Every structure is written in structure tokens, then in C-alpha cells.
Short mmCIF file of C-alpha atoms in Angstrom, two decimals:
data_model
loop_
_atom_site.label_atom_id
_atom_site.label_comp_id
_atom_site.label_asym_id
_atom_site.label_seq_id
_atom_site.Cartn_x
_atom_site.Cartn_y
_atom_site.Cartn_z
CA MET A 1 17.44 -1.41 15.46
CA GLN A 2 17.04 -1.66 11.76
CA ILE A 3 14.10 0.15 10.24
CA LEU A 4 13.31 -2.01 7.24
CA LYS A 5 11.96 -5.49 7.84
CA ILE A 6 11.96 -8.44 5.47
CA GLY A 7 8.47 -7.57 4.24
CA ASP A 8 9.56 -4.03 3.41
CA TRP A 9 12.37 -5.33 1.25
CA ILE A 10 9.98 -7.67 -0.56
CA VAL A 11 7.62 -4.75 -1.23
CA ILE A 12 10.41 -2.46 -2.41
CA ALA A 13 11.99 -5.12 -4.61
CA SER A 14 8.72 -6.11 -6.29
CA VAL A 15 7.69 -2.51 -6.99
CA ALA A 16 11.16 -1.72 -8.35
CA LEU A 17 11.09 -4.84 -10.52
CA ALA A 18 7.63 -4.02 -11.87
CA THR A 19 8.78 -0.47 -12.64
CA ILE A 20 11.84 -1.66 -14.53
CA LEU A 21 9.92 -4.30 -16.49
CA LEU A 22 7.23 -1.82 -17.47
CA ALA A 23 9.77 0.86 -18.36
CA ILE A 24 11.52 -1.31 -20.95
CA PRO A 25 10.23 0.13 -24.21
CA GLY A 26 8.17 -2.31 -26.17
CA ASP A 27 8.54 -2.55 -29.92
CA GLU A 28 4.83 -2.37 -30.47
CA PRO A 29 3.89 1.11 -31.64
CA ALA A 30 1.14 3.10 -30.05
CA VAL A 31 -2.18 2.19 -31.64
CA GLY A 32 -4.17 5.28 -32.49
CA ALA A 33 -1.20 7.62 -32.33
CA VAL A 34 -1.56 11.09 -33.79
CA ALA A 35 0.94 13.38 -35.47
CA PHE A 36 1.73 17.00 -34.73
CA ILE A 37 3.71 19.23 -37.05
CA HIS A 38 5.48 22.31 -35.79
CA SER A 39 6.49 24.76 -38.49
CA ASP A 40 6.96 28.46 -39.01
CA ALA A 41 3.20 28.63 -39.40
CA GLY A 42 2.77 27.31 -35.87
CA LEU A 43 1.56 24.00 -34.54
CA ALA A 44 -0.64 21.90 -36.79
CA GLY A 45 -2.46 18.81 -35.68
CA PRO A 46 -3.34 16.46 -34.23
CA PHE A 47 -3.55 14.53 -37.50
CA ALA A 48 -5.13 11.10 -37.34
CA LEU A 49 -2.96 8.59 -39.12
CA ASN A 50 -5.61 6.19 -40.38
CA GLU A 51 -5.66 7.75 -43.82
CA HIS A 52 -2.79 8.50 -46.09
CA ARG A 53 -1.97 12.12 -46.78
CA LEU A 54 0.86 14.36 -47.93
CA ILE A 55 1.37 17.83 -46.51
CA ASP A 56 3.71 20.33 -48.16
CA TYR A 57 5.56 23.09 -46.38
CA ASN A 58 7.63 25.80 -47.98
CA GLY A 59 10.51 27.06 -45.89
CA PRO A 60 13.76 28.91 -46.40
CA ALA A 61 15.45 25.74 -47.70
CA GLY A 62 12.71 24.86 -50.15
CA ARG A 63 9.85 22.44 -50.14
CA THR A 64 9.42 19.79 -47.44
CA THR A 65 6.80 17.08 -47.78
CA VAL A 66 5.46 15.30 -44.72
CA GLU A 67 3.82 11.94 -45.31
CA LEU A 68 1.30 10.55 -42.85
CA GLY A 69 -0.36 7.19 -42.97
CA SER A 70 -0.40 3.71 -41.62
CA ALA A 71 1.06 0.39 -42.64
CA GLN A 72 -0.15 -3.16 -42.26
CA THR A 73 2.52 -5.48 -40.93
CA PRO A 74 2.34 -9.25 -40.47
CA MET A 75 3.13 -8.99 -36.76
CA ALA A 76 0.57 -6.44 -35.66
CA GLN A 77 -3.18 -6.91 -35.81
CA ALA A 78 -4.05 -3.28 -36.33
CA PRO A 79 -2.42 -1.08 -38.95
CA ILE A 80 0.58 0.70 -37.52
CA ALA A 81 0.47 4.49 -37.51
CA GLN A 82 3.54 6.01 -39.09
CA ALA A 83 4.78 9.34 -40.34
CA ARG A 84 7.90 10.61 -42.06
CA ILE A 85 9.41 13.49 -43.91
CA ALA A 86 9.18 12.02 -47.40
CA THR A 87 11.10 14.56 -49.40
CA SER A 88 12.84 17.79 -48.61
CA GLU A 89 14.89 20.22 -50.62
CA CYS A 90 17.26 20.88 -47.78
CA ARG A 91 20.97 20.15 -48.18
CA HIS A 92 21.81 17.35 -45.76
CA GLN A 93 18.62 15.32 -46.06
CA ILE A 94 18.88 14.35 -42.39
CA CYS A 95 15.13 14.55 -41.95
CA VAL A 96 14.48 12.23 -44.88
CA SER A 97 17.07 9.71 -43.78
CA ALA A 98 15.43 9.55 -40.35
CA GLY A 99 12.80 7.48 -42.13
CA TRP A 100 9.44 6.45 -40.72
CA ILE A 101 8.70 7.19 -37.09
CA ARG A 102 6.22 4.84 -35.49
CA ARG A 103 6.39 5.26 -31.73
CA ALA A 104 4.72 7.90 -29.61
CA GLY A 105 7.23 10.54 -28.61
CA GLU A 106 9.45 10.04 -31.65
CA VAL A 107 10.30 13.03 -33.80
CA ALA A 108 11.67 13.74 -37.24
CA VAL A 109 13.16 17.18 -37.66
CA CYS A 110 14.11 19.28 -40.65
CA LEU A 111 16.11 22.08 -39.07
CA PRO A 112 16.79 24.16 -42.21
CA ASN A 113 13.06 24.44 -42.82
CA GLY A 114 12.08 24.57 -39.16
CA ILE A 115 9.79 21.54 -39.34
CA ILE A 116 9.30 19.22 -36.42
CA LEU A 117 7.16 16.15 -36.99
CA ARG A 118 6.14 14.46 -33.76
CA LEU A 119 4.07 11.39 -32.96
CA ALA A 120 1.97 11.49 -29.81
CA GLY A 121 0.17 8.75 -27.98
CA PRO A 122 -3.58 8.34 -28.28
CA ALA A 123 -4.26 9.79 -24.84
CA SER A 124 -2.80 13.17 -25.59
CA ALA A 125 -4.62 16.26 -26.72
CA ALA A 126 -6.62 14.34 -29.31
CA ASP A 127 -9.03 12.99 -26.71
CA LEU A 128 -9.29 15.90 -24.36
CA ASP A 129 -11.23 19.12 -24.68
CA ALA A 130 -9.34 20.72 -21.86
CA ILE A 131 -7.01 19.83 -19.04
CA SER A 132 -7.64 21.09 -15.55
CA HIS A 133 -4.93 20.74 -12.97
CA MET B 1 -18.97 0.48 19.63
CA SER B 2 -17.23 1.82 22.67
CA PRO B 3 -17.40 5.54 23.42
CA ILE B 4 -14.27 7.37 22.28
CA LYS B 5 -12.00 8.87 24.92
CA THR B 6 -11.63 12.64 24.97
CA THR B 7 -7.84 12.40 24.67
CA ASP B 8 -8.15 10.12 21.65
CA LEU B 9 -10.74 12.43 20.13
CA SER B 10 -8.47 15.44 20.48
CA ARG B 11 -5.49 13.50 19.10
CA LEU B 12 -7.55 12.39 16.11
CA ALA B 13 -8.69 15.97 15.58
CA LEU B 14 -5.03 17.03 15.65
CA LEU B 15 -4.17 14.38 13.09
CA ALA B 16 -7.08 15.41 10.87
CA GLY B 17 -5.97 19.02 11.13
CA THR B 18 -2.40 18.07 10.27
CA ALA B 19 -3.56 16.00 7.29
CA LEU B 20 -5.65 18.92 6.11
CA ILE B 21 -2.88 21.50 6.43
CA LEU B 22 -0.35 19.28 4.65
CA PHE B 23 -2.88 18.52 1.90
CA VAL B 24 -3.73 22.17 1.29
CA VAL B 25 -0.13 23.41 1.49
CA GLU B 26 1.00 20.68 -0.88
CA SER B 27 -1.70 21.43 -3.43
CA ALA B 28 -0.41 25.00 -3.59
CA VAL B 29 3.08 23.83 -4.57
CA PRO B 30 3.58 23.76 -8.34
CA ARG B 31 4.46 20.35 -9.73
CA PRO B 32 5.89 19.17 -13.03
CA LEU B 33 3.02 16.83 -13.87
CA PRO B 34 -0.57 16.74 -12.69
CA TRP B 35 -1.10 13.97 -10.13
CA MET B 36 2.55 13.90 -9.21
CA LYS B 37 2.82 14.84 -5.60
CA LEU B 38 4.29 13.54 -2.40
CA GLY B 39 1.01 12.91 -0.63
CA LEU B 40 2.17 14.46 2.64
CA GLY B 41 -1.39 14.44 3.99
CA ASN B 42 -1.43 10.69 3.67
CA GLY B 43 1.32 10.55 6.28
CA ALA B 44 -1.17 11.79 8.86
CA VAL B 45 -3.76 9.28 7.61
CA LEU B 46 -1.19 6.49 7.97
CA LEU B 47 -0.40 7.68 11.49
CA ALA B 48 -4.10 7.56 12.35
CA LEU B 49 -4.26 4.04 10.95
CA LEU B 50 -1.27 2.77 12.92
CA LEU B 51 -2.02 4.62 16.16
CA PHE B 52 -5.78 4.27 16.34
CA GLY B 53 -7.24 1.90 13.79
CA VAL B 54 -9.09 1.50 10.52
CA ARG B 55 -12.28 3.40 11.42
CA GLN B 56 -10.36 6.37 12.78
CA ALA B 57 -8.07 6.46 9.75
CA PHE B 58 -11.07 6.57 7.41
CA ALA B 59 -12.49 9.43 9.49
CA VAL B 60 -9.25 11.41 9.16
CA ALA B 61 -9.10 10.64 5.42
CA ALA B 62 -12.73 11.74 4.96
CA ILE B 63 -12.06 15.06 6.69
CA LYS B 64 -8.91 15.56 4.63
CA ILE B 65 -10.74 14.82 1.38
CA LEU B 66 -13.94 16.77 2.02
CA VAL B 67 -12.59 19.86 3.77
CA GLY B 68 -9.44 19.82 1.66
CA GLY B 69 -11.62 19.68 -1.47
CA LEU B 70 -13.64 22.63 -0.19
CA ILE B 71 -10.54 24.70 0.54
CA THR B 72 -8.68 23.97 -2.68
CA GLY B 73 -11.88 24.31 -4.70
CA GLY B 74 -11.52 20.92 -6.34
CA LEU B 75 -14.59 19.42 -4.71
CA ALA B 76 -16.60 17.10 -7.00
CA GLY B 77 -14.48 17.74 -10.10
CA PRO B 78 -13.13 14.77 -12.06
CA ALA B 79 -9.69 15.05 -10.47
CA PHE B 80 -11.35 15.07 -7.07
CA ILE B 81 -13.34 11.91 -7.79
CA ILE B 82 -10.23 10.18 -9.14
CA SER B 83 -8.07 11.08 -6.16
CA THR B 84 -10.84 10.24 -3.69
CA GLY B 85 -11.30 6.78 -5.18
CA ALA B 86 -7.56 6.24 -5.19
CA GLY B 87 -7.24 7.47 -1.61
CA LEU B 88 -9.97 5.18 -0.29
CA ALA B 89 -8.58 2.16 -2.17
CA SER B 90 -5.12 2.94 -0.85
CA LEU B 91 -6.36 3.21 2.73
CA SER B 92 -8.29 -0.07 2.41
CA ILE B 93 -5.20 -1.92 1.21
CA MET B 94 -3.09 -0.31 3.95
CA SER B 95 -5.67 -1.47 6.51
CA LEU B 96 -5.11 -5.02 5.27
CA ALA B 97 -1.32 -4.62 5.23
CA ARG B 98 -1.48 -3.39 8.85
CA ARG B 99 -2.51 -6.90 9.95
CA CYS B 100 0.92 -8.14 8.96
CA PRO B 101 3.02 -8.48 12.16
CA PRO B 102 5.33 -5.49 12.83
CA GLN B 103 8.45 -7.63 12.85
CA LEU B 104 7.73 -8.52 9.19
CA LEU B 105 6.43 -5.23 7.79
CA SER B 106 7.23 -1.74 9.06
CA ALA B 107 5.45 1.55 8.46
CA VAL B 108 7.68 2.05 5.42
CA GLY B 109 6.36 -1.07 3.70
CA ILE B 110 2.74 -0.24 4.51
CA SER B 111 3.25 3.28 3.21
CA ILE B 112 4.77 2.06 -0.07
CA ILE B 113 1.95 -0.46 -0.54
CA GLY B 114 -0.55 2.35 0.01
CA ALA B 115 1.23 4.76 -2.31
CA VAL B 116 1.53 2.22 -5.13
CA THR B 117 -2.15 1.27 -4.75
CA HIS B 118 -3.02 4.95 -4.88
CA GLN B 119 -1.07 5.38 -8.13
CA LEU B 120 -2.53 2.26 -9.77
CA VAL B 121 -6.15 3.08 -8.93
CA GLN B 122 -5.61 6.68 -9.95
CA LEU B 123 -4.37 5.68 -13.40
CA LEU B 124 -7.17 3.15 -13.73
CA LEU B 125 -9.86 5.72 -12.86
CA ALA B 126 -8.24 8.30 -15.10
CA SER B 127 -8.27 5.92 -18.06
CA VAL B 128 -11.93 5.10 -17.37
CA TYR B 129 -12.67 8.79 -17.23
CA ILE B 130 -11.06 9.67 -20.56
CA ARG B 131 -12.16 6.26 -21.98
CA HIS B 132 -8.70 5.48 -23.18
CA LEU B 133 -5.96 3.19 -21.96
CA GLY B 134 -3.26 5.54 -23.22
CA VAL B 135 -2.40 6.89 -19.78
CA VAL B 136 -1.36 3.38 -18.74
CA SER B 137 1.92 4.09 -20.52
CA LEU B 138 2.65 6.40 -17.57
CA LEU B 139 2.58 3.39 -15.26
CA PRO B 140 6.35 2.98 -14.70
CA LEU B 141 6.69 6.67 -13.90
CA PHE B 142 3.79 6.47 -11.47
CA LEU B 143 5.09 3.31 -9.82
CA LEU B 144 8.50 4.89 -9.32
CA GLY B 145 6.83 8.00 -7.87
CA GLY B 146 4.78 5.82 -5.52
CA LEU B 147 7.87 3.93 -4.40
CA LEU B 148 9.82 7.10 -3.62
CA SER B 149 7.04 9.15 -2.05
CA GLY B 150 5.62 6.15 -0.17
CA GLY B 151 9.06 5.27 1.16
CA LEU B 152 9.75 8.84 2.24
CA ILE B 153 6.38 9.28 3.98
CA GLY B 154 6.72 5.84 5.58
CA LEU B 155 10.15 6.77 6.94
CA VAL B 156 8.79 9.98 8.44
CA VAL B 157 5.85 8.08 9.98
CA HIS B 158 8.29 5.50 11.35
CA TRP B 159 10.37 8.17 13.04
CA ILE B 160 7.27 9.82 14.50
CA LEU B 161 6.16 6.46 15.92
CA GLN B 162 9.62 5.90 17.42
CA GLY B 163 9.49 9.36 18.96
CA LEU B 164 6.08 8.67 20.46
CA LYS B 165 7.34 5.36 21.81
CA ARG B 166 10.26 7.11 23.51
CA MET B 167 7.80 9.55 25.04
CA GLY B 168 6.02 6.57 26.54
CA ALA B 169 2.87 6.57 24.49
CA HIS B 170 1.21 3.29 25.38
CA TYR B 171 -0.97 2.82 22.29
CA VAL B 172 1.77 2.66 19.65
CA ALA B 173 1.21 -0.50 17.71
CA ARG B 174 4.49 -0.64 15.83
#
């Protein structure tokens, strides 16, 4: 006797479909995202991205400037949070060419200077005093 | 309300005890993310629902939640309130799904429906609690978890029911 009935298959298929549809990454960036910056000095942040600011770091490869801010685009209603490594005195300029990052979870990294710029969604550490498991 | 038979009472007590043990043992197992767990205790609640009925299943769930909360020390904390709300919502939906005839929907389907409801309500309550919809981005992960854990628990419950049927238990509904 087969275990799964027609109703079971309908349930499984619809949950799987919903999961897949929801898992497709949307292009809309996380509203209210925050930035974290890991450097030799430790972890800095969360930085709110609603105001423009430049943060300088000095590492073994020279000066690296992180730019935080937000941009108004025609498609989105709210300003889009964005962050990038604007300039860096490192050799390959990989971090600078990574450009703006706008989605939660994205990172821009300058390895020579040990800088990791990371965007996090609004629900992360910014809103919580403590997490109890 | 008819008086409950002593055999049924002892079987329910066994189920409640099983639910409790599974709940406590599972909460001691480390997990990669908070709120990600199999929900083994819910297997016993589902068994109570399918073998005895809605009222009895709620009784087993209440014992699991209250005594389990006391033992694990999570009683009345925010996580406790969130998982209690999710558990009760899940059991309510499973009680509805149980009315579907057995030749259309097996224990596996009911279990998945319950697990997915549990995940949805849990995320909803969590986002109310932290007053932010950000956790909703976890939805696909939670749905997938519900599908897998619900399916697994449902399969186990199905096999237990088959075993009981072979032993000649007369009250097995499906």
C-alpha cells in the first residue's frame, strides 16, 4: 500500500513551490539595511545608511575609504541603502571595482588592508539588545 | 462529555510523557539556528490527535508546553510565547486537516501542514515581537525546514499507526 495519498502530494508540491518562489532573490534591496565594517581594529557598526559618510582606515597597503549612504532611484519609493569601498591604495583595486553593494548579505572586501564591508538586513543586531536561544 | 476510559487515560499519559521526553531531549541538542528543530515532540501530539481526538491532542500539547517549559527553563520567555502560539495554531490547523478522509490525506500530509503552519506563525509572532518584518526573509528557509521535518515526523507517525493497526488496535483512525 502506498503511503502518500493525492492530498499529500498536493501539500508537498505547494509548499515546495512556495519555497522556491520565495527563495528567488528579488532585486529590491533591503530597506533599512545597516553596514558593518570588519578591520584590524575589530568590528565596527552597525552604521545606519540614511546619511552619507566617509570612513577612513589605514592598513598595511595604505589608506582605504569606505563610503556609506543611500541613493534615490526612480524605481524604488524609499532611498536605497548602499555602501562601497570608494578608494583604496591597494594594488589590485578589487575592492573598489566591486562597486556599490545594496543587498543584505553582500560584502566588499579589501584583502590587502583586511577590510570587510558587509550589509546586513534590518532585523539583525541593529534592532536587538540581546539574543536568547 | 463522556467519562474517559482508564486505558485511554493511561495511553494519553504515555503519549504526554513521550512528547515531554522528546521535547526536552531535543531542546538539549545544539542547533545551527534558533528555532530550527525537528519538533519530535509534535509527533506524539499528532499521534494523540489521530488516535484520540482534538481535545486529547490539546491536552497532550498543553502538558508538553507547560511541563517542558518548566524543565527547560524557558517558561514565559518571549521564545516560549512564540513557540506556544505557533504550536497551538499548528494543532488547530491539523485538527481541521484531520477531517479530510484518510484515502485523500495521510498522516504525512497532516504533519507537513502542521509543521508549515508552525513555521509561518512562529515567524509572524517573532516579527511582531521585534516589531520588524525583516525576519520574513527567512521564510523560504523556514518553509523548507517545515516540509522536511513535517514529512519526517509524519512518516514516523504513519509507521507507528500501521504498527498499531497490525497489533489489532481498534481505535486507529487512519
